[in-house]
Coordinates of C-alpha atoms and ligand atoms in Angstrom, one line a residue:
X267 CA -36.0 -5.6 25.5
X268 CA -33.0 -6.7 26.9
X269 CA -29.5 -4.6 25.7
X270 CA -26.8 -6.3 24.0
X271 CA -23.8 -5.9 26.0
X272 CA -20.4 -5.5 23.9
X273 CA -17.2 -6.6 25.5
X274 CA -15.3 -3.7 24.9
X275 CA -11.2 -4.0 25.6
X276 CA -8.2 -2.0 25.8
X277 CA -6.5 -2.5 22.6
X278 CA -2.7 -1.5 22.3
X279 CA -1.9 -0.5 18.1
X280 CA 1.7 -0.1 17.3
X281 CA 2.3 2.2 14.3
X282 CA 0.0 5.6 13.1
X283 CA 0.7 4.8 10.0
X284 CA -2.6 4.3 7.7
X285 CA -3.2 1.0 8.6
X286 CA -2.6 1.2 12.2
X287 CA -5.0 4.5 12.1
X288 CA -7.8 2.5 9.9
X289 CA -7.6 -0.2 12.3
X290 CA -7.8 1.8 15.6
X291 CA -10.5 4.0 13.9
X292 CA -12.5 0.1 13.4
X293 CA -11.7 -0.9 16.7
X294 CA -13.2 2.4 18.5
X295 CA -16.4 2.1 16.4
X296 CA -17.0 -1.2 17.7
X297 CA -16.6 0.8 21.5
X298 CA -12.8 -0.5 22.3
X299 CA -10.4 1.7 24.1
X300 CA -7.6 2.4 21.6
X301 CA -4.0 3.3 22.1
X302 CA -1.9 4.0 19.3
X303 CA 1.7 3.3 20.4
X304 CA 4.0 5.3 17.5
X305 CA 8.0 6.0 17.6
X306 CA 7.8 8.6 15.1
X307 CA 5.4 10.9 13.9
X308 CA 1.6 10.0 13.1
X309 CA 1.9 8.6 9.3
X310 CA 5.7 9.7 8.8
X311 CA 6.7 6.0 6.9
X312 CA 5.8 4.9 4.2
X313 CA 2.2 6.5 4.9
X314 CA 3.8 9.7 4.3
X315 CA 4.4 10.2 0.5
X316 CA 3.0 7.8 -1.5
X317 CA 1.4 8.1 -4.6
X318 CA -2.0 9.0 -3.2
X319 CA -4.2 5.9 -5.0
X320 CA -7.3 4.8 -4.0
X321 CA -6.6 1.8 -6.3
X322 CA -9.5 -1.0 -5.7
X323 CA -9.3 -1.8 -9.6
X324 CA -5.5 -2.9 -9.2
X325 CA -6.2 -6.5 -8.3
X326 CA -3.5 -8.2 -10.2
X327 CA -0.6 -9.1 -7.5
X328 CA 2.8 -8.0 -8.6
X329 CA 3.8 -11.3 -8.1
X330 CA 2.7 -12.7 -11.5
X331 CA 4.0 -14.3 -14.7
X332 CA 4.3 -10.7 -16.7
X333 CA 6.1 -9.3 -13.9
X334 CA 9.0 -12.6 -14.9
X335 CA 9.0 -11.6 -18.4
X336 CA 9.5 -8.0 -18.1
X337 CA 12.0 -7.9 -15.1
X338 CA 15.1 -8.9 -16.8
X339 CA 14.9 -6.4 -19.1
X340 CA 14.2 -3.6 -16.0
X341 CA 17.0 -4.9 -14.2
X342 CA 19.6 -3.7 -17.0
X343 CA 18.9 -0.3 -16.6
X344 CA 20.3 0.8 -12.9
X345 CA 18.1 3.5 -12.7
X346 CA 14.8 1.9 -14.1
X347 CA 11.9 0.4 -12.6
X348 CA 13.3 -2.7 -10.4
X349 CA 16.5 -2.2 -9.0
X350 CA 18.4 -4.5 -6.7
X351 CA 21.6 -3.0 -5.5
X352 CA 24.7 -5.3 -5.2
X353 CA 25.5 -5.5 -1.6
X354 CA 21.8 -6.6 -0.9
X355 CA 21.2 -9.0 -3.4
X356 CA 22.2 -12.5 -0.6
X357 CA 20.0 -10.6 1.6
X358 CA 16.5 -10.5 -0.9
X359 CA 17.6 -13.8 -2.6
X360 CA 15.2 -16.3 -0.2
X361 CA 12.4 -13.8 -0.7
X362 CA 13.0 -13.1 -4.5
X363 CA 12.8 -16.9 -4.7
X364 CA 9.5 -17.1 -3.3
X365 CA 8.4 -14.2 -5.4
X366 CA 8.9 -16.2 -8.2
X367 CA 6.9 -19.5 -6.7
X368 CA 4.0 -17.5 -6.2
X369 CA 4.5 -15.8 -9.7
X370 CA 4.0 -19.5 -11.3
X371 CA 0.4 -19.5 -12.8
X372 CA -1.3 -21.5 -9.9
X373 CA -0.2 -20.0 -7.1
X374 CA -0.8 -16.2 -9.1
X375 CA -4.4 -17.6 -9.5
X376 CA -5.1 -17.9 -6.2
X377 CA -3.4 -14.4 -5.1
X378 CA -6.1 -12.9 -7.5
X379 CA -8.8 -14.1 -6.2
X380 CA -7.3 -13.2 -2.6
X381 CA -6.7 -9.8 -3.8
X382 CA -10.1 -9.5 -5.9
X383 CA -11.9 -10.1 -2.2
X384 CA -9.8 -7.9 -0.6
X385 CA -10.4 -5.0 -2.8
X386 CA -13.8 -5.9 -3.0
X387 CA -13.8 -5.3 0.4
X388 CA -11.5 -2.4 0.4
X389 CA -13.7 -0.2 -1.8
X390 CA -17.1 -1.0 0.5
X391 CA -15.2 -0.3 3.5
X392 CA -12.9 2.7 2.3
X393 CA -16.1 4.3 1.2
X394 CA -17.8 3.5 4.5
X395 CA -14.5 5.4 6.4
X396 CA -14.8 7.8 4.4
X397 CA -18.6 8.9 5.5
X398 CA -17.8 8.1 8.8
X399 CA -14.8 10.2 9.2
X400 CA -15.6 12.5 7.5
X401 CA -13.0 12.8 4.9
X402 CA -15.3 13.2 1.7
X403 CA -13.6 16.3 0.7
X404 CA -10.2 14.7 1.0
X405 CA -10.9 12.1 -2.3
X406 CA -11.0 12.9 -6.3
X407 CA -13.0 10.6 -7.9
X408 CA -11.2 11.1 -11.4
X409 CA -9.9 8.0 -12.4
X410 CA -6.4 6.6 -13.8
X411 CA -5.6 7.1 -16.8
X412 CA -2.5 4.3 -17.8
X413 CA -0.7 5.0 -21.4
X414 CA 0.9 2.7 -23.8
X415 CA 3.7 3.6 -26.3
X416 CA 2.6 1.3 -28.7
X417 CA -0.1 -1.0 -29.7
X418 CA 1.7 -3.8 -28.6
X419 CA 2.4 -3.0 -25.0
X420 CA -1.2 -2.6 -25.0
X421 CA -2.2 -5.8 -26.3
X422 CA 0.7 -7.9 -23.7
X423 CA -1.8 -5.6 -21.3
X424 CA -4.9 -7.2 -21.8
X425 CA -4.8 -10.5 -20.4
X426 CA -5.2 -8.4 -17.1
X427 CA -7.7 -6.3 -18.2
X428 CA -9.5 -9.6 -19.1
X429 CA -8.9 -10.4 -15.5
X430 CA -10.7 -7.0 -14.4
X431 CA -13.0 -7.8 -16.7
X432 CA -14.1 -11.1 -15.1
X433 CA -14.0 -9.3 -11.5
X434 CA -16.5 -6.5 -12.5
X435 CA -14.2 -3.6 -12.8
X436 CA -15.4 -0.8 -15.4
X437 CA -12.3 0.4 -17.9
X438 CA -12.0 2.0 -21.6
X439 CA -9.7 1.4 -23.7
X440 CA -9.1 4.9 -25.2
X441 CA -7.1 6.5 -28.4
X442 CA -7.1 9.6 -30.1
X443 CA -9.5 12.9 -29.0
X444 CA -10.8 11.0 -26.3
X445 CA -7.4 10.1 -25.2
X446 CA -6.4 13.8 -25.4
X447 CA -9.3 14.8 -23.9
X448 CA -8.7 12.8 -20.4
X449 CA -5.0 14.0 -20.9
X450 CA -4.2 17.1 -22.7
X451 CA -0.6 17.7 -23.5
X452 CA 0.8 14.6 -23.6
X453 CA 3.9 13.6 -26.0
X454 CA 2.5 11.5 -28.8
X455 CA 4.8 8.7 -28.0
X456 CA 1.6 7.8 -25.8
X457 CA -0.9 6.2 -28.8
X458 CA -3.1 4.3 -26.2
X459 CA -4.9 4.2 -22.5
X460 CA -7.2 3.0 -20.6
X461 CA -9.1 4.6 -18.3
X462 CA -10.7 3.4 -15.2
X463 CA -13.0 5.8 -13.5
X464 CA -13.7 4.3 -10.5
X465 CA -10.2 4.8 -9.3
X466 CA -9.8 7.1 -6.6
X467 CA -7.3 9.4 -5.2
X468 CA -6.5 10.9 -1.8
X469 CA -5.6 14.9 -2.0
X470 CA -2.6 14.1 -0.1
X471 CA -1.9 10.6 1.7
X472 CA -0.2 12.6 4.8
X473 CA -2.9 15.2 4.8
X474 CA -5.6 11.8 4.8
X475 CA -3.6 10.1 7.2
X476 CA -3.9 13.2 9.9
X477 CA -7.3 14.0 9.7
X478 CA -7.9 10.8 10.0
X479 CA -5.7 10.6 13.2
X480 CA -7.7 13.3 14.1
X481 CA -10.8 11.2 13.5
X482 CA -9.5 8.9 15.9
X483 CA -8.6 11.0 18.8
X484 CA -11.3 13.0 18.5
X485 CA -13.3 9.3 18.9
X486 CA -11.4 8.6 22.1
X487 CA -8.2 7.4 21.7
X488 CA -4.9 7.8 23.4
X489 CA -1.2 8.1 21.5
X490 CA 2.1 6.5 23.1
X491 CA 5.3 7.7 21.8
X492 CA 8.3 5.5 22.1
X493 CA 9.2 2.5 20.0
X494 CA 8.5 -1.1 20.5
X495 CA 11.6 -3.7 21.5
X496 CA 9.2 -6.3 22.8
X497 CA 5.8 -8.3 22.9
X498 CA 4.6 -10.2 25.4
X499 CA 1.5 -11.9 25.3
X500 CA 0.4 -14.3 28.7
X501 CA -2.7 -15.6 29.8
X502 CA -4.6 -12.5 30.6
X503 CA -2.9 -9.4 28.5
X504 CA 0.1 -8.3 26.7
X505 CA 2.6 -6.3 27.9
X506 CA 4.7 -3.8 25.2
X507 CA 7.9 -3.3 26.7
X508 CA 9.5 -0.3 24.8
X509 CA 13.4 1.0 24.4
X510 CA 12.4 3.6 27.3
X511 CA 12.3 1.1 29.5
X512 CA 8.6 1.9 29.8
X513 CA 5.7 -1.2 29.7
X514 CA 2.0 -0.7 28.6
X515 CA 0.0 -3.2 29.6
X516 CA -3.7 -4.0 27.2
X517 CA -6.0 -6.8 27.0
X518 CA -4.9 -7.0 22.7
X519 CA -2.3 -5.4 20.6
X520 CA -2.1 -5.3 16.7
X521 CA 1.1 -5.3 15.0
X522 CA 0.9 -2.3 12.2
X523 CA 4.1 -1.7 11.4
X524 CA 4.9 -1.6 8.3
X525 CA 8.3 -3.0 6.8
X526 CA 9.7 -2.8 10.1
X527 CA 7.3 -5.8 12.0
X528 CA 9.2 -8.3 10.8
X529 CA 11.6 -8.5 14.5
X530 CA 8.9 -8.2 16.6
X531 CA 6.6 -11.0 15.1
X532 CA 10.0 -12.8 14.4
X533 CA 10.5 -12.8 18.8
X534 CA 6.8 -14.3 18.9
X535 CA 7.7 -17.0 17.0
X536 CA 6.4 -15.9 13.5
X537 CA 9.1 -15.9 10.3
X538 CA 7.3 -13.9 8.0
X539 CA 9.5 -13.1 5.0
X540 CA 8.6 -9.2 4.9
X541 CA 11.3 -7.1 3.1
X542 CA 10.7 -3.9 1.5
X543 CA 10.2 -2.4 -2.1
X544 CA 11.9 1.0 -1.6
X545 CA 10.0 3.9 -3.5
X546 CA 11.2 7.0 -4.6
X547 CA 9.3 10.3 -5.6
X548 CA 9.3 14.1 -6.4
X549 CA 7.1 16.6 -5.3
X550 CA 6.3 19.4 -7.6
X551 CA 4.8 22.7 -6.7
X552 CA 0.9 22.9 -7.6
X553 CA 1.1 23.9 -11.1
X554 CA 4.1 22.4 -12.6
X555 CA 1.4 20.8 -15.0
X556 CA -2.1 20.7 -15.6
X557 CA -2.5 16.8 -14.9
X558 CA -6.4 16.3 -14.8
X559 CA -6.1 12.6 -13.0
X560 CA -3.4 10.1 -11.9
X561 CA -1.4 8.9 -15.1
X562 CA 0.1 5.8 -15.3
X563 CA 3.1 4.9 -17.1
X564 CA 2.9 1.2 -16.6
X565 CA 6.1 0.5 -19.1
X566 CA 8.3 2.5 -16.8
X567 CA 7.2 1.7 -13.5
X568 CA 6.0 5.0 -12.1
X569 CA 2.8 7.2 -12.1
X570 CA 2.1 11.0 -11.8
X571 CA -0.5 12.5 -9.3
X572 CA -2.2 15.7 -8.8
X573 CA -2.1 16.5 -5.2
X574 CA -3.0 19.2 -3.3
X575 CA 0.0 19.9 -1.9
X576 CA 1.7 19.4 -5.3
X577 CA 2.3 17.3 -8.4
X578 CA 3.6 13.9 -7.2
X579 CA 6.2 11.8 -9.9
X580 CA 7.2 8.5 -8.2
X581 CA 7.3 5.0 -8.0
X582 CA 10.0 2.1 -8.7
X583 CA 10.9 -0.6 -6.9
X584 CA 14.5 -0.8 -5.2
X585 CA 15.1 -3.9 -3.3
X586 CA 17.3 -2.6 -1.3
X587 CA 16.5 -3.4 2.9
X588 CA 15.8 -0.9 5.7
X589 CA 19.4 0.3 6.1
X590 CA 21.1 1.7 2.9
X591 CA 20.6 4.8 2.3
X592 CA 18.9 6.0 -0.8
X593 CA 19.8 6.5 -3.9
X594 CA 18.4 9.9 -5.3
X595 CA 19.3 9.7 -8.7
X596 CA 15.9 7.0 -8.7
X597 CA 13.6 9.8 -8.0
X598 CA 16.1 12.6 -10.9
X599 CA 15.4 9.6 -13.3
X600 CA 11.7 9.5 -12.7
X601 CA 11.3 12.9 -13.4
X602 CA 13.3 13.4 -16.3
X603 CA 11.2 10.8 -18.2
X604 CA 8.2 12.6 -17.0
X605 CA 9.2 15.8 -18.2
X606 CA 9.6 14.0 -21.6
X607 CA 6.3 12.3 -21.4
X608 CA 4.7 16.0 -20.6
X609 CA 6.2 18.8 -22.5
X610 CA 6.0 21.5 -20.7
X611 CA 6.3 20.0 -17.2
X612 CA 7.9 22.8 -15.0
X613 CA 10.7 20.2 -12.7
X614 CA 11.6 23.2 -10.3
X615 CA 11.6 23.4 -7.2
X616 CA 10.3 19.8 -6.1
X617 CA 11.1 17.6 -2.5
X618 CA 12.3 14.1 -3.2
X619 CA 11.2 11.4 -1.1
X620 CA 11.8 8.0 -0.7
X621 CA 9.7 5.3 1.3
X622 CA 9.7 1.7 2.7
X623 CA 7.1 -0.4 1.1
X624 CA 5.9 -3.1 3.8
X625 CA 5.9 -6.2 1.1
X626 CA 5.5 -10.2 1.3
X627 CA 6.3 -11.9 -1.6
X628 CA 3.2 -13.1 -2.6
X629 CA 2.0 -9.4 -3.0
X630 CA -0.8 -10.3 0.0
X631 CA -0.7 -8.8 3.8
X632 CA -0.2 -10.6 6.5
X633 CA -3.7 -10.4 8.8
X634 CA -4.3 -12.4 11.2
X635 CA -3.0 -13.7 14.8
X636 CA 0.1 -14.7 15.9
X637 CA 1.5 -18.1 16.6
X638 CA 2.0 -17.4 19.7
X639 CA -1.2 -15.6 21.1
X640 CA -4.6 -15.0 19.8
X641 CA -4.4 -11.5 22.0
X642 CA -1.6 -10.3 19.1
X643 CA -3.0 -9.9 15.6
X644 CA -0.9 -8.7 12.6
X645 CA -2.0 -6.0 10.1
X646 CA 1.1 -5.8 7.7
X647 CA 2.6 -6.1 4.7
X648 CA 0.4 -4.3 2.1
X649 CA 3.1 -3.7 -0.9
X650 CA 2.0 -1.1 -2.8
X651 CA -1.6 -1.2 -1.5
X652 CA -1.3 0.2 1.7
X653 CA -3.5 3.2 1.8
X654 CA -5.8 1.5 -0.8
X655 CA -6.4 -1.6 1.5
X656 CA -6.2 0.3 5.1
X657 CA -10.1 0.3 5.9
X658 CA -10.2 -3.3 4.6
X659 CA -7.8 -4.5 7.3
X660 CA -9.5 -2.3 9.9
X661 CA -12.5 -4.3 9.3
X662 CA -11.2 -7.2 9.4
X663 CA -9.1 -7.0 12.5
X664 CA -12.3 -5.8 13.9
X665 CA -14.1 -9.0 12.6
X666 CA -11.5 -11.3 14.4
X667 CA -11.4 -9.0 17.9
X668 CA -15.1 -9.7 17.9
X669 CA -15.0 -13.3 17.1
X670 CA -16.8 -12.8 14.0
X671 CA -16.4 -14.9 11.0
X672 CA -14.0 -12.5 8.8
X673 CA -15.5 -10.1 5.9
X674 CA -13.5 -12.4 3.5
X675 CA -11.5 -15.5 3.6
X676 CA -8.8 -14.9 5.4
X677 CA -6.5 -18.0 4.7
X678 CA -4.6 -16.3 2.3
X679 CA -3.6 -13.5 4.4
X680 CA -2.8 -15.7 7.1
X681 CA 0.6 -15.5 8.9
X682 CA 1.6 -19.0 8.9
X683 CA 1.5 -19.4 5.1
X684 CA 5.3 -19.3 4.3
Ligands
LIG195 C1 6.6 5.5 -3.6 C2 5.4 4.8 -3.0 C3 4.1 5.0 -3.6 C4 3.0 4.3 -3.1 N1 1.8 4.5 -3.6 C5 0.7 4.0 -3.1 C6 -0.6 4.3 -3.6 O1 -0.8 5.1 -4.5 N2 -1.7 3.6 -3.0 C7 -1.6 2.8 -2.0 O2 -2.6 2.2 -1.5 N3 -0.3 2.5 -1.5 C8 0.8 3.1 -2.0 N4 2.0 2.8 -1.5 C9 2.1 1.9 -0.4 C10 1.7 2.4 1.0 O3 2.4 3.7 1.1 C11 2.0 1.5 2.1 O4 1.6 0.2 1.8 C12 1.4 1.9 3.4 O5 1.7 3.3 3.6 C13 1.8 1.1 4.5 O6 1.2 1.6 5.7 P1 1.6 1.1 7.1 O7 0.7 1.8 8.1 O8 1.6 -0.4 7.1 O9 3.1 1.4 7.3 P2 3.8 2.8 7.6 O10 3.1 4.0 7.0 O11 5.3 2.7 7.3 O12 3.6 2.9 9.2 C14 4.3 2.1 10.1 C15 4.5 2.9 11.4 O13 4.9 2.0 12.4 C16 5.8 2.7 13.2 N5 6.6 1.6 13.9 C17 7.3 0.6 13.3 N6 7.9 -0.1 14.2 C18 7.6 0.4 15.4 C19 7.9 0.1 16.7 N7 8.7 -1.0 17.0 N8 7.5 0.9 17.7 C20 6.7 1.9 17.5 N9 6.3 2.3 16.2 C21 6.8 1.5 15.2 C22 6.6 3.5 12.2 O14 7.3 4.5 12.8 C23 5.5 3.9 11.2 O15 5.0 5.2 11.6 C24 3.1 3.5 -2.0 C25 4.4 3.3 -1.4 C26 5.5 4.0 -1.9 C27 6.8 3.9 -1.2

């Protein structure tokens, strides 16, 4: 029997953070030569502290008509769930326009299904990292558990847990003992939830991000350090020039860098309207609360994990750029509600932390190639799905370096689309 010969490549990745480490980690199974180029440390963005989901059940883009109806209202309070500070708002006004075009109900129909695919995909392929890696004892399988003050904010829920519905996804509505049950100790402000057990959650994104990065070195790759000023794709390669002065030369290079790709695909002829959702959180010590599985408080905008390392409280949105510098009080804010929502929750002693959401205002990545050369592929833009969607995009970088047609369709996702 004759062997199948794979064309393996040298394939340059710039940014460790999850998605760059998912995609090399695809790449090297399929026997390509992998170099993570990183100006940083490995998974120091927005990889570092988020809020630890495993989310596949969260297929409903942010961009929707709910989000319209309750945004007003969140913008009033300065310190609630969407901020957009003054001196930034001529710079987010062309993106928060197209935010709301693809909030109107047609175009949020087709982001569902997009996203519905994609974390389809996402789980299968997350799962499949997962056993391959070996970083089974790095996931709780323990659900969400999201919580409603009244009835009422419940029932404006549902249409998107019809949605789920429709895509397969398992949840319970729950009230009372069994409420208490999945949650003891909450204030009794909370009279509803819904559970979803099939959400997952990491024990600490930056401790999953490093074992995976040790997954990856340990499968043959190579780490640059130095940061990217240019891409250069010809006929054969493309060069990275970085601010060293240094050039690394590879047959391919993917793009995963998070909020800050925008200037480099912008020099290869790509104006992708990425800006980011700033996030902010606070790290408790272990024990500040006995939370038995993420909680979601929907109505406020944040969510509290049980980590490893700590109990995480965190979220909001800030639309606020790369450059100004952040605003605390978010995360003080956060917290205080949280220590309302849990009597009892010790808010000592924590490590705030805020972080640069990669996000297109569609709420959909950008994967695919570049205008200017099939050789440069882009993996970014995942919003508030990053880690969730990380193996996904691996894949399906891996699909389009091998020519293969994609796991899912990929027009959605494609670069061109604005
Ligand atoms: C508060 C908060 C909570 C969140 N919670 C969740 C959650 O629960 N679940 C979930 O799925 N997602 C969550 N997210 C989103 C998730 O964190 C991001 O989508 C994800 O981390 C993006 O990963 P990335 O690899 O694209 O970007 P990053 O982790 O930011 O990595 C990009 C890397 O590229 C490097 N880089 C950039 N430019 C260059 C250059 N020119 N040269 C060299 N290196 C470069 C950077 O240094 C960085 O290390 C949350 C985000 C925030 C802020």
């Amino acid at each position: 029997m004759r062997e199948h010969k794979r064309m393996s490549e040298d394939i340059a990745v710039v940014g460790a953070g999850i998605v760059g480490l998912a995609t090399a980690f695809h790449l090297l199974a399929e026997g390509h030569r992998v170099r993570l180029v990183e100006r940083g440390g490995v998974a120091e963005g927005a990889s570092f502290g988020n809020a630890g989901a495993l989310a596949f059940t969260d297929i409903l883009p942010l961009a929707s008509p709910g989000i319209l109806r309750k945004a007003p209202k969140w913008l009033l309070d300065p310190l609630g769930p969407l901020a957009i500070p003054p001196s930034y708002l001529p710079q987010i006004t062309p993106w928060l326009l197209r935010f709301w075009r693809a909030s109107l109900p047609d175009r949020y129909r087709g982001s569902l299904e997009a996203q519905g695919n994609l974390m389809r995909l996402a789980s299968r392929a997350m799962d499949a990292m997962i056993d391959a890696a070996g970083l089974s004892g790095h996931v709780r399988q323990d659900g969400n558990l999201q919580l409603y003050e009244s009835e009422a904010e419940l029932s404006a829920a549902q249409p998107g847990w019809d949605a789920r519905a429709r895509e397969g996804i398992a949840f319970e509505h729950v009230r009372g003992e069994r409420l208490a049950g999945l949650q003891p100790g909450l204030s009794p402000r909370f009279v509803a939830g819904t559970f979803t057990p099939h959400w997952q959650t990491v024990d600490d994104p930056h401790r999953f991000a490093l074992a995976l990065f040790r997954a990856v070195m340990e499968r043959g790759a190579t780490i640059s350090h130095g940061e990217v000023s240019a891409i250069a794709p010809a006929a054969e390669g493309v060069s990275l020039r970085l601010t060293d002065g240094t050039t690394l030369d590879a047959a391919r290079v993917v793009l995963a860098g998070g909020a800050w790709s925008r200037p480099l695909a912008r020099q290869l002829g790509d104006a992708i309207p990425l800006e980011t959702e700033r996030g902010y959180n606070t790290t408790l010590p272990p024990g500040a609360f006995d939370v038995r599985r993420q909680l979601t408080f929907g109505g406020h905008g944040f969510v509290v994990t049980p980590l490893v390392t700590g109990i995480r409280v965190g979220g909001a949105v800030e639309l606020g750029g790369l450059k100004l510098p952040p605003n605390f009080k978010r995360s003080e804010a956060m917290l205080k509600k949280a220590a309302d929502f849990l009597p009892g929750l010790r808010t000592e002693g924590g490590t705030q932390w805020m972080g640069f959401r990669p996000s297109l205002p569609d709420s959909l990545p950008v994967i695919g190639a570049s205008r200017a050369s099939p050789r440069v592929l882009y993996a970014f833009g995942h919003g508030h799905l990053g880690l969730t969607q990380s193996a996904a995009t691996g894949k399906l970088i891996a699909d389009l370096v091998a020519g293969r047609s994609p796991s899912v369709p990929l027009a959605p996702f494609r670069p061109d689309r604005f």
